[in-house]
CSV table of C-alpha atoms and ligand atoms in Angstrom, one decimal:
chain,number,residue,atom,x,y,z
A,1,MET,CA,-71.1,-45.5,2.0
A,2,PHE,CA,-70.5,-48.9,3.4
A,3,THR,CA,-71.1,-49.6,7.1
A,4,ARG,CA,-69.6,-52.3,9.3
A,5,ARG,CA,-72.6,-54.6,8.5
A,6,GLN,CA,-72.3,-54.0,4.8
A,7,LEU,CA,-68.6,-54.7,4.9
A,8,ALA,CA,-69.4,-58.1,6.4
A,9,GLY,CA,-72.2,-58.6,3.9
A,10,VAL,CA,-70.1,-58.3,0.8
A,11,CYS,CA,-67.5,-60.8,2.0
A,12,ALA,CA,-69.3,-63.7,0.4
A,13,ALA,CA,-68.9,-62.0,-3.0
A,14,ALA,CA,-65.3,-61.2,-2.2
A,15,LEU,CA,-64.6,-64.8,-1.7
A,16,LEU,CA,-64.5,-65.2,-5.4
A,17,ALA,CA,-61.4,-66.1,-7.3
A,18,THR,CA,-59.0,-63.2,-6.7
A,19,PRO,CA,-58.4,-63.3,-2.9
A,20,ALA,CA,-58.2,-67.1,-2.8
A,21,ALA,CA,-55.8,-67.2,-5.6
A,22,TRP,CA,-53.7,-64.5,-4.0
A,23,ALA,CA,-53.7,-66.4,-0.7
A,24,GLN,CA,-52.5,-69.5,-2.4
A,25,THR,CA,-49.6,-67.7,-4.1
A,26,LEU,CA,-48.7,-66.1,-0.8
A,27,GLU,CA,-48.5,-69.5,1.0
A,28,ALA,CA,-45.1,-70.8,1.6
A,29,PRO,CA,-45.1,-74.6,1.3
A,30,ALA,CA,-44.2,-74.9,4.9
A,31,SER,CA,-47.4,-73.1,6.1
A,32,THR,CA,-50.9,-74.4,6.3
A,33,TYR,CA,-52.4,-71.1,7.3
A,34,SER,CA,-55.0,-69.9,4.8
A,35,PRO,CA,-56.9,-66.8,5.7
A,36,THR,CA,-60.7,-66.5,5.0
A,37,VAL,CA,-62.2,-63.4,3.6
A,38,GLY,CA,-64.4,-62.0,6.3
A,39,GLN,CA,-62.5,-63.4,9.1
A,40,GLN,CA,-62.6,-61.5,12.4
A,41,GLY,CA,-60.0,-58.8,12.9
A,42,LYS,CA,-59.4,-56.7,16.0
A,43,ASP,CA,-61.5,-53.7,14.9
A,44,VAL,CA,-62.5,-54.7,11.4
A,45,ILE,CA,-62.7,-58.0,9.5
A,46,TRP,CA,-60.3,-58.9,6.7
A,47,VAL,CA,-61.4,-58.2,3.2
A,48,PRO,CA,-58.5,-57.7,0.7
A,49,THR,CA,-58.3,-54.7,-1.6
A,50,GLN,CA,-58.6,-55.8,-5.2
A,51,GLN,CA,-55.2,-55.6,-6.9
A,52,ALA,CA,-56.4,-53.2,-9.6
A,53,LEU,CA,-57.5,-50.8,-6.9
A,54,ILE,CA,-54.2,-51.1,-5.1
A,55,ASP,CA,-52.5,-50.1,-8.4
A,56,ARG,CA,-54.8,-47.1,-8.7
A,57,MET,CA,-54.3,-46.1,-5.1
A,58,LEU,CA,-50.5,-46.1,-5.5
A,59,ASP,CA,-50.9,-44.2,-8.8
A,60,MET,CA,-53.1,-41.5,-7.3
A,61,ALA,CA,-50.7,-41.0,-4.4
A,62,GLU,CA,-48.0,-40.5,-7.0
A,63,VAL,CA,-45.6,-42.7,-5.0
A,64,THR,CA,-41.9,-42.6,-5.8
A,65,GLN,CA,-39.0,-44.6,-4.6
A,66,GLN,CA,-38.3,-42.0,-2.0
A,67,ASP,CA,-41.6,-42.6,-0.3
A,68,TYR,CA,-42.1,-44.7,2.8
A,69,LEU,CA,-45.6,-46.3,2.8
A,70,VAL,CA,-47.4,-47.7,5.8
A,71,ASP,CA,-50.5,-49.8,5.4
A,72,LEU,CA,-52.7,-49.7,8.5
A,73,GLY,CA,-54.2,-53.1,9.0
A,74,SER,CA,-52.1,-54.7,6.3
A,75,GLY,CA,-54.0,-58.0,6.0
A,76,ASP,CA,-52.1,-60.5,3.7
A,77,GLY,CA,-49.6,-57.8,2.9
A,78,ARG,CA,-50.6,-57.2,-0.7
A,79,THR,CA,-50.5,-53.3,-0.6
A,80,VAL,CA,-47.1,-53.3,1.1
A,81,ILE,CA,-45.7,-55.9,-1.3
A,82,THR,CA,-47.1,-54.1,-4.4
A,83,ALA,CA,-45.4,-50.9,-3.2
A,84,ALA,CA,-42.2,-52.6,-2.5
A,85,LYS,CA,-42.2,-54.0,-6.0
A,86,ARG,CA,-42.3,-50.4,-7.2
A,87,GLY,CA,-39.1,-49.8,-5.3
A,88,LEU,CA,-40.6,-48.1,-2.2
A,89,ARG,CA,-39.9,-49.0,1.4
A,90,ALA,CA,-43.2,-50.1,2.7
A,91,HIS,CA,-44.4,-51.4,6.1
A,92,GLY,CA,-47.5,-53.2,7.2
A,93,ILE,CA,-49.1,-53.0,10.7
A,94,GLU,CA,-51.4,-55.9,11.3
A,95,TYR,CA,-52.9,-57.2,14.5
A,96,ASN,CA,-53.4,-60.8,13.4
A,97,PRO,CA,-50.0,-62.6,13.9
A,98,ASP,CA,-50.8,-65.3,11.3
A,99,MET,CA,-51.5,-62.6,8.7
A,100,VAL,CA,-48.2,-61.0,9.6
A,101,ALA,CA,-46.3,-64.3,9.2
A,102,LEU,CA,-48.2,-64.9,5.9
A,103,SER,CA,-47.2,-61.4,4.7
A,104,LYS,CA,-43.5,-61.9,5.5
A,105,ARG,CA,-43.4,-65.2,3.6
A,106,ALA,CA,-45.1,-63.6,0.7
A,107,ALA,CA,-42.6,-60.7,0.7
A,108,ALA,CA,-39.8,-63.2,0.7
A,109,ASN,CA,-41.4,-65.2,-2.1
A,110,GLU,CA,-41.7,-62.1,-4.2
A,111,GLY,CA,-38.1,-61.1,-3.5
A,112,VAL,CA,-38.9,-57.8,-1.7
A,113,ALA,CA,-38.5,-58.8,2.0
A,114,GLU,CA,-35.8,-56.1,2.4
A,115,ARG,CA,-38.2,-53.3,1.4
A,116,ALA,CA,-41.5,-54.8,2.6
A,117,THR,CA,-41.6,-55.2,6.3
A,118,PHE,CA,-44.4,-56.2,8.7
A,119,GLU,CA,-45.1,-56.0,12.4
A,120,GLN,CA,-47.8,-57.4,14.6
A,121,ALA,CA,-49.3,-54.4,16.4
A,122,ASP,CA,-52.5,-52.4,17.0
A,123,ILE,CA,-52.6,-49.5,14.6
A,124,PHE,CA,-54.1,-47.4,17.4
A,125,GLU,CA,-51.0,-47.9,19.5
A,126,SER,CA,-48.4,-47.6,16.7
A,127,ASP,CA,-46.2,-44.7,15.6
A,128,PHE,CA,-46.5,-44.3,11.8
A,129,SER,CA,-45.5,-40.7,11.8
A,130,LYS,CA,-42.5,-41.3,9.5
A,131,ALA,CA,-44.7,-42.5,6.7
A,132,SER,CA,-45.0,-40.3,3.6
A,133,VAL,CA,-47.9,-42.4,2.3
A,134,VAL,CA,-50.5,-44.0,4.5
A,135,THR,CA,-52.9,-46.6,3.0
A,136,LEU,CA,-56.0,-47.9,4.8
A,137,PHE,CA,-59.0,-50.1,4.3
A,138,LEU,CA,-60.8,-49.9,7.6
A,139,LEU,CA,-64.2,-48.4,8.4
A,140,PRO,CA,-65.6,-44.8,8.6
A,141,ASP,CA,-65.5,-44.7,12.4
A,142,LEU,CA,-61.9,-46.1,12.5
A,143,ASN,CA,-60.9,-43.5,9.9
A,144,LEU,CA,-62.4,-40.8,12.1
A,145,LYS,CA,-60.5,-42.1,15.1
A,146,LEU,CA,-57.3,-41.9,13.1
A,147,ARG,CA,-58.1,-38.5,11.6
A,148,PRO,CA,-56.4,-36.3,14.3
A,149,THR,CA,-53.2,-38.3,14.1
A,150,LEU,CA,-53.2,-38.1,10.3
A,151,LEU,CA,-53.8,-34.4,10.4
A,152,ASP,CA,-50.8,-34.0,12.6
A,153,MET,CA,-48.5,-35.7,10.1
A,154,LYS,CA,-46.0,-33.9,8.0
A,155,PRO,CA,-47.7,-31.6,5.4
A,156,GLY,CA,-47.8,-33.3,2.0
A,157,THR,CA,-48.2,-36.8,3.4
A,158,ARG,CA,-50.7,-38.7,1.3
A,159,VAL,CA,-53.4,-40.7,2.8
A,160,VAL,CA,-55.3,-43.2,0.6
A,161,SER,CA,-58.4,-45.0,1.8
A,162,ASN,CA,-60.2,-47.9,0.1
A,163,SER,CA,-63.9,-46.9,0.0
A,164,PHE,CA,-64.2,-45.1,3.4
A,165,MET,CA,-64.3,-41.4,4.0
A,166,MET,CA,-62.9,-39.2,6.7
A,167,GLY,CA,-66.1,-37.6,8.0
A,168,ASP,CA,-66.4,-33.9,6.8
A,169,TRP,CA,-62.8,-33.8,5.5
A,170,GLN,CA,-63.4,-33.9,1.8
A,171,PRO,CA,-60.9,-35.9,-0.3
A,172,ASP,CA,-58.5,-34.1,-2.7
A,173,ALA,CA,-59.2,-36.8,-5.3
A,174,SER,CA,-61.1,-40.0,-5.8
A,175,VAL,CA,-60.6,-42.8,-8.2
A,176,GLU,CA,-62.4,-46.0,-9.4
A,177,SER,CA,-60.6,-49.3,-9.9
A,178,GLY,CA,-61.6,-49.0,-13.6
A,179,PRO,CA,-63.9,-50.8,-16.0
A,180,THR,CA,-61.5,-53.6,-16.8
A,181,ALA,CA,-61.1,-54.5,-13.1
A,182,ASN,CA,-64.3,-56.5,-12.9
A,183,CYS,CA,-64.8,-55.1,-9.4
A,184,SER,CA,-68.2,-55.5,-7.7
A,185,SER,CA,-67.5,-54.0,-4.2
A,186,PHE,CA,-65.0,-51.7,-2.6
A,187,CYS,CA,-63.9,-50.3,-6.1
A,188,ARG,CA,-63.3,-46.7,-5.1
A,189,ALA,CA,-60.4,-45.0,-3.3
A,190,HIS,CA,-60.0,-41.5,-1.9
A,191,LEU,CA,-56.9,-39.4,-1.5
A,192,TRP,CA,-56.2,-36.7,1.1
A,193,ILE,CA,-53.0,-34.6,1.2
A,194,ILE,CA,-52.2,-33.5,4.7
A,195,PRO,CA,-52.4,-29.7,4.7
A,196,ALA,CA,-50.0,-27.4,6.5
A,197,LYS,CA,-51.4,-25.4,9.4
A,198,ALA,CA,-52.0,-22.0,7.9
A,199,ALA,CA,-54.7,-20.4,9.9
A,200,GLY,CA,-53.9,-17.0,11.5
A,201,VAL,CA,-52.5,-13.6,10.5
A,202,TRP,CA,-49.6,-13.3,8.2
A,203,ASP,CA,-47.5,-10.1,7.5
A,204,LEU,CA,-46.9,-10.0,3.8
A,205,GLY,CA,-44.7,-6.9,3.9
A,206,ASN,CA,-45.6,-4.5,1.1
A,207,GLN,CA,-48.3,-7.0,-0.1
A,208,GLY,CA,-50.3,-6.2,3.1
A,209,GLN,CA,-51.7,-8.4,5.8
A,210,LEU,CA,-53.2,-11.9,5.2
A,211,GLU,CA,-55.8,-13.3,7.5
A,212,LEU,CA,-56.6,-17.0,7.0
A,213,LYS,CA,-59.3,-19.3,8.3
A,214,GLN,CA,-58.7,-23.0,7.6
A,215,THR,CA,-61.0,-26.0,7.3
A,216,TYR,CA,-58.7,-28.9,6.4
A,217,GLN,CA,-57.2,-28.0,3.0
A,218,ALA,CA,-59.8,-25.2,2.3
A,219,LEU,CA,-58.9,-21.6,3.2
A,220,GLU,CA,-60.9,-18.4,3.3
A,221,GLY,CA,-59.9,-14.9,4.4
A,222,THR,CA,-58.8,-11.5,3.4
A,223,LEU,CA,-55.8,-9.7,2.2
A,224,THR,CA,-55.7,-6.2,3.6
A,225,GLN,CA,-53.8,-3.6,1.6
A,226,GLY,CA,-54.0,-0.1,3.3
A,227,SER,CA,-57.7,0.5,4.0
A,228,ARG,CA,-58.8,-2.2,1.5
A,229,ALA,CA,-59.9,-5.6,2.8
A,230,ILE,CA,-59.8,-7.9,-0.3
A,231,PRO,CA,-61.7,-11.2,0.0
A,232,LEU,CA,-59.6,-14.2,-1.1
A,233,GLN,CA,-60.9,-16.4,-3.9
A,234,ASP,CA,-60.0,-20.0,-4.7
A,235,ALA,CA,-57.8,-20.2,-1.6
A,236,LYS,CA,-56.5,-23.6,-0.7
A,237,LEU,CA,-53.6,-25.7,0.5
A,238,LYS,CA,-52.0,-28.7,-1.2
A,239,GLY,CA,-49.6,-30.0,1.5
A,240,ASN,CA,-47.6,-26.9,2.3
A,241,GLU,CA,-48.3,-25.2,-1.1
A,242,ILE,CA,-50.7,-22.3,-0.6
A,243,THR,CA,-52.6,-20.6,-3.4
A,244,PHE,CA,-55.2,-17.8,-3.5
A,245,VAL,CA,-56.4,-15.0,-5.8
A,246,ALA,CA,-56.8,-11.5,-4.5
A,247,ASP,CA,-57.8,-8.5,-6.5
A,248,GLY,CA,-57.3,-10.6,-9.7
A,249,LYS,CA,-53.8,-11.5,-8.9
A,250,ARG,CA,-52.7,-15.1,-8.2
A,251,TYR,CA,-50.6,-15.7,-5.1
A,252,ALA,CA,-48.7,-18.9,-4.7
A,253,GLY,CA,-46.3,-19.8,-1.9
A,254,THR,CA,-44.6,-22.5,0.1
A,255,LEU,CA,-45.4,-22.5,3.8
A,256,GLU,CA,-42.6,-23.7,6.1
A,257,GLY,CA,-43.5,-23.2,9.8
A,258,THR,CA,-43.8,-19.5,10.4
A,259,ARG,CA,-42.8,-18.4,6.9
A,260,ILE,CA,-44.3,-18.4,3.4
A,261,ASN,CA,-42.1,-17.8,0.4
A,262,GLY,CA,-44.3,-16.8,-2.5
A,263,ARG,CA,-44.7,-15.2,-5.8
A,264,VAL,CA,-47.5,-13.0,-7.3
A,265,ASP,CA,-48.7,-14.0,-10.8
A,266,GLY,CA,-45.5,-16.1,-11.1
A,267,GLY,CA,-43.4,-12.9,-10.9
A,268,SER,CA,-42.4,-10.7,-8.0
A,269,SER,CA,-41.7,-12.5,-4.8
A,270,TRP,CA,-43.2,-12.0,-1.4
A,271,ILE,CA,-42.5,-13.3,2.1
A,272,GLY,CA,-45.1,-14.0,4.7
A,273,SER,CA,-44.3,-14.0,8.4
A,274,ARG,CA,-46.7,-15.4,10.8
A,275,LYS,CA,-48.0,-12.9,13.3
A,276,ASN,CA,-50.4,-15.3,15.1
A,277,SER,CA,-52.0,-18.6,14.5
A,278,GLY,CA,-55.6,-17.6,14.7
B,301,SAM,C1,-60.4,-54.7,5.5
B,301,SAM,S1,-58.8,-55.5,5.9
B,301,SAM,C2,-57.7,-54.6,4.8
B,301,SAM,C3,-56.4,-55.4,4.5
B,301,SAM,C4,-55.4,-54.7,3.6
B,301,SAM,N1,-55.1,-53.4,4.1
B,301,SAM,C5,-55.9,-54.6,2.2
B,301,SAM,O1,-56.3,-53.5,1.8
B,301,SAM,O2,-55.9,-55.6,1.5
B,301,SAM,C6,-58.5,-54.8,7.5
B,301,SAM,C7,-57.3,-55.4,8.2
B,301,SAM,O3,-57.1,-54.7,9.4
B,301,SAM,C8,-56.7,-55.6,10.4
B,301,SAM,N2,-57.0,-55.0,11.7
B,301,SAM,C9,-58.2,-54.8,12.3
B,301,SAM,N3,-58.1,-54.0,13.5
B,301,SAM,C10,-56.7,-53.8,13.6
B,301,SAM,C11,-56.0,-53.1,14.6
B,301,SAM,N4,-56.5,-52.5,15.6
B,301,SAM,N5,-54.6,-53.0,14.4
B,301,SAM,C12,-54.0,-53.7,13.3
B,301,SAM,N6,-54.7,-54.3,12.4
B,301,SAM,C13,-56.1,-54.4,12.5
B,301,SAM,C14,-57.6,-56.8,10.1
B,301,SAM,O4,-57.0,-58.0,10.8
B,301,SAM,C15,-57.5,-56.9,8.6
B,301,SAM,O5,-56.5,-57.7,8.2
């Protein structure tokens, strides 16, 4: 895992062709501002995500035109602009006002200024709760600082981080930028899908009583049917979709607040009502 020092250390390598070329294409003729890879940022320096990895990040988040993407620390705007070119509404929050101006010019040059918007702000003082996709390329400790806010976002929201992890919150998937990308550093991204809050006791009617303990998207617990306490297997959440196996039967359901609507083995339906939240 890269540290703050390593992030600075790889900047020299990152100064190679791609970022400089991108910065030039972003420059409107009227501007002389030209960012430098490794330049100081408020909480982390600017290093751009390689275009091939941005494409993979958007692919792994399975973005659609209905999504609203927010890039936290949007740099020269490349992730936001790439998303807007796919038809999404996308927004960048960036502390450096010159980078914000550069990003706005780039969005206009690319013909996506209506869908790609930018604001000068501190990500730690911004409300990005309406995002359905959050992208970030920050640092491990900054990700950890954001983690409680991210975990409180709407279940199913996708969070994609270039390189850096979220402490003990394991990603749902990881991807490399790919062999043809010619990438030497920061070539891996991780996806987390915000899980619904499922911990507690649920009344499943004639299916019994479900007790769940939750660690991020991982679940464990028991389904009690009469005097039998059946341990759950393969219990997990993907957004608000809950799945587990009990007594050889596969339970799948959709959790909405205090209710789960589910099916057993794809057949008979069950309803879960929350009795308490553990
Ligand atoms: C490593 S760069 C990533 C840029 C862009 N997201 C990308 O992937 O190409 C991090 C960016 O975060 C910005 N930044 C640092 N601290 C910030 C803060 N507190 N609020 C907003 N932006 C910040 C920096 O100026 C820099 O542009």
